[in-house]
Coordinates of C-alpha atoms and ligand atoms in Angstrom, one line a residue:
M1494 CA -16.3 15.6 4.7
N1495 CA -14.9 13.8 7.6
I1496 CA -12.4 11.3 6.1
R1497 CA -11.5 8.3 8.1
F1498 CA -8.1 6.7 7.8
E1499 CA -7.1 3.0 7.8
E1500 CA -3.4 2.3 8.2
T1501 CA -1.6 -0.1 5.9
K1502 CA 0.6 -2.9 7.4
T1503 CA 3.3 -2.8 4.8
L1504 CA 4.7 0.2 2.9
K1505 CA 5.8 -0.4 -0.6
E1506 CA 9.4 0.3 -1.8
K1507 CA 9.5 3.5 -3.9
P1508 CA 10.4 3.1 -7.6
D1509 CA 13.5 4.6 -9.2
K1510 CA 12.6 8.2 -9.8
N1511 CA 14.5 8.2 -13.1
A1512 CA 12.6 5.3 -14.7
L1513 CA 9.0 5.9 -13.7
G1514 CA 7.2 5.6 -17.0
F1515 CA 3.5 6.4 -17.0
G1516 CA 1.0 4.6 -14.8
K1517 CA 3.2 1.7 -13.8
Y1518 CA 3.4 2.3 -10.0
Y1519 CA 0.7 3.0 -7.4
T1520 CA 1.1 4.5 -3.9
D1521 CA 0.3 2.9 -0.6
Y1522 CA -3.1 4.4 -0.1
M1523 CA -6.3 5.2 -2.1
F1524 CA -9.4 7.2 -1.4
M1525 CA -12.8 5.6 -1.5
M1526 CA -16.3 6.7 -0.9
D1527 CA -19.7 5.1 -1.7
W1528 CA -22.9 6.7 -2.9
Y1529 CA -26.3 5.1 -2.3
E1530 CA -29.6 6.2 -3.6
D1531 CA -31.1 6.6 -0.1
K1532 CA -28.0 7.9 1.7
G1533 CA -26.1 9.9 -0.9
F1534 CA -22.3 10.0 -0.5
T1535 CA -21.1 8.1 2.5
D1536 CA -18.1 6.8 4.4
P1537 CA -15.2 8.8 2.8
R1538 CA -12.0 6.9 3.7
I1539 CA -8.3 6.7 2.9
I1540 CA -7.4 3.0 2.9
P1541 CA -4.6 0.8 1.8
Y1542 CA -4.3 0.6 -2.0
G1543 CA -5.6 -2.8 -3.2
P1544 CA -8.1 -4.8 -5.2
I1545 CA -11.9 -4.2 -5.0
E1546 CA -14.4 -7.0 -5.1
F1547 CA -17.0 -7.0 -7.8
D1548 CA -20.2 -8.9 -8.2
P1549 CA -20.1 -10.3 -11.7
A1550 CA -23.4 -8.5 -12.4
S1551 CA -22.0 -5.1 -11.4
L1552 CA -23.5 -2.6 -13.8
V1553 CA -20.2 -1.0 -14.8
L1554 CA -18.8 -4.4 -16.1
H1555 CA -21.7 -4.6 -18.6
Y1556 CA -22.8 -1.1 -19.5
A1557 CA -19.6 1.0 -18.9
Q1558 CA -21.2 3.6 -16.6
E1559 CA -17.8 5.1 -15.6
T1560 CA -16.2 8.5 -15.5
F1561 CA -12.8 9.7 -14.6
E1562 CA -10.4 12.6 -14.3
G1563 CA -6.7 13.1 -14.5
L1564 CA -4.5 15.8 -12.9
K1565 CA -1.1 16.0 -11.4
A1566 CA 0.7 17.1 -8.2
Y1567 CA 4.1 18.7 -8.5
K1568 CA 6.9 19.2 -6.0
T1569 CA 8.6 22.6 -6.4
E1570 CA 12.3 23.2 -5.8
E1571 CA 11.5 24.6 -2.4
G1572 CA 9.5 21.5 -1.5
K1573 CA 6.0 23.0 -1.9
I1574 CA 3.3 20.7 -3.3
L1575 CA 1.2 22.3 -6.1
L1576 CA -1.9 21.2 -8.0
F1577 CA -2.9 22.8 -11.2
R1578 CA -6.4 24.2 -11.6
P1579 CA -8.1 21.3 -9.7
D1580 CA -11.4 23.2 -9.7
M1581 CA -11.5 22.7 -13.5
N1582 CA -11.3 19.0 -13.1
A1583 CA -13.9 19.0 -10.3
K1584 CA -16.3 20.9 -12.5
R1585 CA -15.7 18.7 -15.6
F1586 CA -16.2 15.6 -13.4
Q1587 CA -19.6 17.0 -12.5
K1588 CA -20.5 17.6 -16.2
S1589 CA -19.3 14.1 -17.1
N1590 CA -21.4 12.6 -14.3
E1591 CA -24.5 14.5 -15.3
R1592 CA -24.2 13.2 -18.8
L1593 CA -23.7 9.6 -17.6
C1594 CA -26.6 9.9 -15.0
M1595 CA -24.2 9.5 -12.1
P1596 CA -24.1 11.3 -8.7
V1597 CA -22.6 14.8 -8.8
L1598 CA -19.8 15.3 -6.3
P1599 CA -19.5 18.9 -4.8
V1600 CA -16.4 20.7 -6.0
E1601 CA -15.1 21.2 -2.4
D1602 CA -15.4 17.4 -1.7
F1603 CA -13.5 16.5 -4.9
I1604 CA -10.7 18.8 -4.0
Q1605 CA -10.6 17.9 -0.3
A1606 CA -10.3 14.2 -1.1
I1607 CA -7.4 14.9 -3.4
V1608 CA -5.7 17.2 -1.0
E1609 CA -5.9 14.8 1.9
L1610 CA -4.8 11.8 -0.1
V1611 CA -1.8 13.6 -1.7
K1612 CA -0.8 15.0 1.7
K1613 CA -0.7 11.5 3.1
E1614 CA 1.3 10.3 0.1
K1615 CA 3.6 13.4 -0.2
D1616 CA 6.8 11.3 -0.1
W1617 CA 5.6 9.6 -3.3
I1618 CA 5.8 12.9 -5.3
P1619 CA 8.9 12.6 -7.4
D1620 CA 11.2 15.7 -7.7
V1621 CA 13.2 14.9 -10.8
A1622 CA 12.6 17.3 -13.7
G1623 CA 9.6 16.2 -15.8
T1624 CA 8.1 13.9 -13.1
S1625 CA 5.0 14.3 -11.1
L1626 CA 2.3 12.5 -9.1
Y1627 CA -0.5 11.6 -11.4
I1628 CA -3.9 11.7 -9.7
R1629 CA -6.7 9.6 -11.1
P1630 CA -10.2 10.2 -9.6
F1631 CA -13.0 7.9 -11.0
M1632 CA -16.5 6.7 -10.4
F1633 CA -18.5 3.7 -11.5
A1634 CA -21.8 1.9 -11.1
Y1635 CA -21.3 -0.9 -8.6
Q1636 CA -24.9 -2.3 -8.1
P1637 CA -25.3 -5.8 -9.4
K1638 CA -28.2 -5.7 -11.9
L1639 CA -28.5 -6.7 -15.5
G1640 CA -31.1 -4.1 -16.6
V1641 CA -29.8 -1.0 -18.4
H1642 CA -30.5 1.7 -15.8
A1643 CA -28.8 4.2 -13.5
A1644 CA -27.5 2.4 -10.4
N1645 CA -28.5 2.7 -6.8
H1646 CA -24.9 2.2 -5.6
Y1647 CA -21.7 3.9 -7.0
K1648 CA -18.1 4.0 -5.9
F1649 CA -15.8 7.0 -6.1
L1650 CA -12.1 6.4 -5.9
I1651 CA -8.8 8.2 -6.2
I1652 CA -5.6 6.5 -6.9
L1653 CA -2.1 8.0 -7.3
S1654 CA 0.8 7.1 -9.6
P1655 CA 4.2 8.7 -9.7
V1656 CA 5.0 9.3 -13.3
G1657 CA 7.8 10.3 -15.6
S1658 CA 7.4 11.6 -19.1
Y1659 CA 4.3 10.4 -20.9
Y1660 CA 6.3 9.5 -24.0
K1661 CA 9.3 7.2 -23.9
E1662 CA 11.1 9.5 -26.3
G1663 CA 10.3 12.7 -24.3
L1664 CA 9.3 15.8 -26.2
Q1665 CA 9.8 14.6 -29.7
P1666 CA 7.7 15.1 -32.8
V1667 CA 5.3 12.1 -33.5
K1668 CA 3.8 10.7 -36.7
I1669 CA 0.1 10.9 -36.8
Y1670 CA -2.4 9.0 -38.9
V1671 CA -5.5 10.9 -40.0
E1672 CA -8.4 8.4 -39.3
D1673 CA -11.1 9.0 -41.9
E1674 CA -13.3 5.9 -41.3
L1675 CA -13.6 5.2 -37.5
V1676 CA -14.8 8.0 -35.3
R1677 CA -14.4 8.9 -31.6
A1678 CA -17.5 10.9 -30.8
V1679 CA -20.5 12.7 -32.3
K1680 CA -22.5 15.7 -31.1
G1681 CA -25.2 14.5 -28.8
G1682 CA -23.0 11.6 -27.6
T1683 CA -20.4 11.6 -24.8
G1684 CA -17.4 13.2 -26.5
F1685 CA -17.4 16.1 -24.0
A1686 CA -17.5 13.8 -21.1
K1687 CA -14.4 12.0 -19.7
C1688 CA -15.8 8.5 -19.6
G1689 CA -14.2 5.1 -20.1
G1690 CA -16.6 4.2 -22.9
N1691 CA -15.0 6.8 -25.2
Y1692 CA -11.7 5.2 -24.8
A1693 CA -12.9 1.6 -25.3
S1694 CA -14.2 2.6 -28.7
S1695 CA -11.0 4.4 -29.7
I1696 CA -8.6 1.5 -29.2
L1697 CA -9.2 0.0 -32.7
A1698 CA -8.1 3.1 -34.5
Q1699 CA -5.1 3.5 -32.2
M1700 CA -4.1 -0.1 -32.9
K1701 CA -4.5 0.3 -36.7
A1702 CA -2.3 3.5 -36.6
E1703 CA 0.4 1.7 -34.5
E1704 CA 0.5 -1.2 -36.9
M1705 CA 1.2 1.2 -39.7
G1706 CA 4.0 2.8 -37.7
Y1707 CA 2.2 5.9 -36.4
S1708 CA 2.0 6.8 -32.8
Q1709 CA -1.5 8.4 -32.6
V1710 CA -4.7 9.0 -34.5
L1711 CA -6.0 12.4 -35.7
W1712 CA -9.8 12.2 -35.2
L1713 CA -12.1 13.8 -37.7
D1714 CA -15.7 14.7 -36.9
G1715 CA -18.2 11.9 -36.7
V1716 CA -20.7 13.2 -39.2
E1717 CA -18.8 14.4 -42.3
H1718 CA -15.4 12.9 -41.5
K1719 CA -14.1 16.3 -42.5
Y1720 CA -13.2 18.5 -39.6
V1721 CA -10.3 18.0 -37.3
E1722 CA -11.3 17.3 -33.7
E1723 CA -8.7 15.7 -31.4
V1724 CA -5.4 13.8 -31.6
G1725 CA -5.4 10.5 -29.7
T1726 CA -6.5 11.4 -26.2
M1727 CA -5.5 15.1 -26.5
N1728 CA -6.9 18.3 -27.9
A1729 CA -5.3 19.3 -31.2
M1730 CA -3.8 22.7 -32.1
F1731 CA -2.4 23.9 -35.4
V1732 CA -0.4 27.0 -36.3
I1733 CA -1.4 28.2 -39.8
D1734 CA -0.2 31.6 -41.1
G1735 CA 1.0 32.3 -37.5
K1736 CA -2.5 31.9 -36.0
I1737 CA -3.3 29.0 -33.6
I1738 CA -6.4 27.1 -34.6
T1739 CA -8.2 24.5 -32.4
A1740 CA -11.6 22.8 -32.7
P1741 CA -14.5 24.6 -30.9
L1742 CA -16.2 22.9 -27.9
E1743 CA -19.5 21.9 -29.4
G1744 CA -20.2 18.6 -27.8
S1745 CA -17.8 16.1 -29.4
V1746 CA -14.6 17.6 -28.2
L1747 CA -13.3 17.1 -24.6
P1748 CA -12.8 20.5 -22.9
G1749 CA -9.2 20.0 -21.8
V1750 CA -7.7 22.0 -18.9
T1751 CA -4.5 22.1 -20.8
R1752 CA -6.3 23.4 -24.0
D1753 CA -7.9 26.2 -22.0
S1754 CA -4.6 27.1 -20.3
M1755 CA -2.7 27.1 -23.6
I1756 CA -5.4 29.4 -25.2
Q1757 CA -5.1 31.9 -22.3
L1758 CA -1.3 31.8 -22.4
L1759 CA -1.2 32.3 -26.1
K1760 CA -3.6 35.2 -26.0
K1761 CA -1.6 36.8 -23.2
K1762 CA 1.5 36.6 -25.3
G1763 CA -0.3 38.3 -28.2
Y1764 CA -1.1 35.4 -30.5
I1765 CA -4.3 35.1 -32.3
V1766 CA -6.2 32.0 -31.3
E1767 CA -9.2 30.8 -33.4
E1768 CA -11.6 28.2 -31.9
R1769 CA -13.2 27.1 -35.1
K1770 CA -13.9 24.3 -37.5
L1771 CA -10.8 23.3 -39.5
S1772 CA -11.2 20.9 -42.4
I1773 CA -8.6 18.3 -43.2
D1774 CA -8.4 19.7 -46.7
E1775 CA -7.6 23.2 -45.4
L1776 CA -5.0 21.6 -43.1
I1777 CA -3.3 19.5 -45.7
Q1778 CA -3.3 22.4 -48.2
A1779 CA -1.7 24.7 -45.6
A1780 CA 0.9 22.0 -45.0
E1781 CA 1.7 21.6 -48.7
E1782 CA 2.0 25.4 -49.1
G1783 CA 4.3 25.7 -46.1
R1784 CA 1.8 27.7 -44.1
L1785 CA 1.3 25.0 -41.5
T1786 CA 4.3 25.6 -39.3
E1787 CA 3.4 23.7 -36.1
A1788 CA 0.9 21.1 -34.9
F1789 CA 0.6 19.6 -31.4
G1790 CA -1.7 17.8 -29.0
T1791 CA -2.3 19.1 -25.5
G1792 CA -3.3 17.2 -22.4
T1793 CA -2.4 16.8 -18.7
A1794 CA -0.4 13.5 -19.2
A1795 CA 1.9 14.7 -22.0
V1796 CA 1.4 18.5 -21.6
I1797 CA 2.4 18.9 -25.3
S1798 CA 3.0 16.4 -28.0
P1799 CA 4.4 18.0 -31.1
I1800 CA 3.3 16.5 -34.4
G1801 CA 6.0 16.2 -37.0
M1802 CA 4.1 14.4 -39.7
L1803 CA 0.6 13.7 -40.9
C1804 CA -0.6 10.9 -43.0
Y1805 CA -3.7 11.5 -45.0
K1806 CA -3.8 9.8 -48.4
G1807 CA 0.0 9.9 -48.4
N1808 CA 2.5 11.4 -45.9
V1809 CA 2.8 15.2 -45.4
F1810 CA 5.8 16.5 -43.5
F1811 CA 6.1 20.0 -42.1
N1812 CA 8.2 22.1 -39.7
N1813 CA 11.2 19.8 -40.8
N1814 CA 9.9 17.2 -38.3
T1815 CA 11.2 19.3 -35.4
I1816 CA 9.6 20.8 -32.3
G1817 CA 8.2 24.2 -33.2
K1818 CA 9.0 27.5 -31.5
I1819 CA 5.4 27.9 -30.2
S1820 CA 5.2 24.3 -29.0
Q1821 CA 8.4 24.7 -27.0
M1822 CA 7.4 28.0 -25.6
L1823 CA 4.0 26.7 -24.4
Y1824 CA 5.6 23.6 -22.9
D1825 CA 8.3 25.6 -21.0
T1826 CA 5.8 28.2 -19.8
L1827 CA 3.1 25.8 -18.7
T1828 CA 5.4 23.3 -17.0
G1829 CA 7.3 26.3 -15.4
I1830 CA 4.0 27.6 -13.9
Q1831 CA 2.9 24.1 -12.8
T1832 CA 6.2 23.3 -11.0
G1833 CA 6.5 26.8 -9.4
K1834 CA 9.6 27.8 -11.4
L1835 CA 7.7 30.6 -13.2
E1836 CA 5.4 33.2 -11.7
D1837 CA 1.7 32.3 -12.1
P1838 CA -0.1 35.5 -13.2
F1839 CA -3.3 33.5 -13.7
G1840 CA -3.8 32.1 -10.2
W1841 CA -3.8 28.6 -11.6
T1842 CA -1.6 26.8 -9.0
Y1843 CA -3.2 25.5 -5.8
E1844 CA -0.8 24.8 -3.0
I1845 CA -1.4 21.9 -0.7
K1846 CA -0.3 22.9 2.8
Ligands
PLP865 C1 -8.4 14.2 -20.8 C2 -8.6 14.4 -22.3 C3 -8.0 15.5 -22.9 C4 -7.1 16.5 -22.2 O1 -7.7 17.1 -21.1 P1 -6.7 17.8 -20.1 O2 -7.7 18.4 -19.1 O3 -5.9 18.9 -20.7 O4 -5.9 16.7 -19.5 C5 -8.3 15.7 -24.3 N1 -9.0 14.8 -25.0 C6 -9.5 13.7 -24.4 C7 -10.3 12.8 -25.2 C8 -9.3 13.5 -23.1 O5 -9.9 12.4 -22.5

């Protein structure tokens, strides 16, 4: 791709690195590229960050044909810039787009666009511990038309946001509400795809949980409301009898890059990992018998979110509501590799030069 560049007239003031929050600030530039039915992908460009004009009949505004990705760039102590497994995001983006009948972007182009944009914005990568530059690639149907159909015009964009810790409290155990009525995804639907529609339909359960004083929802499967699938917008892992259990990837669970990385790390360290169906009854029983020692969510934004309490027909505490040993080890190891502090025996880091 030959990416053209359009200079901005005014550079923004950089935010306080110690109070970044998540998704509050955006950098000076963004990447944009169009796709037309007759031309394919065209006019890749890095342009000043700013609003996009929409025809009120743009398809995405009505039928939610939209997909996205999320990854981070880290600045190491030596000043190197590292991405973490960007090829995984590129491939998942392709799978999401195939499911949503949207154009499939070659892996090299996905990575090249990120690399060139991040290079341009390298001064925006914060270097305080726990911070990073969040990268949000996304695509949507732009054609104005009211018929439900794949579009003849899409836009692909990348925006960047310097971020601090995902959770205000930092790495702290959270209270989780087990949602046994509303569902996130079913097999045959779009659960495995990273698409905006999945999120739109999850907000109600999230609001309900927050109103009751919980911070996230534990989703059960959409058919029997019985098997544990994900926690909020993260993959869920449970430590029972010393083994780590997580839901299998069978169509309704999002194949997280963090999930995959944690599984590989755990196996390398000699833990037994089971990708299998785990019923809520088995989980609660294990908690009541003291065999559930840790539970946590995994995802790029938060890395790990330890669960300290589950509410399912009454509250169940475990692990003394503290951060577990395995959770802490995984957090330290993964963030260590991502930020270049620890050696990367997996070849996961990708340096932007
Ligand atoms: C993005 C996402 C995850 C985590 O994926 P990572 O690649 O680890 O960031 C998990 N569940 C859902 C629903 C997601 O959208």
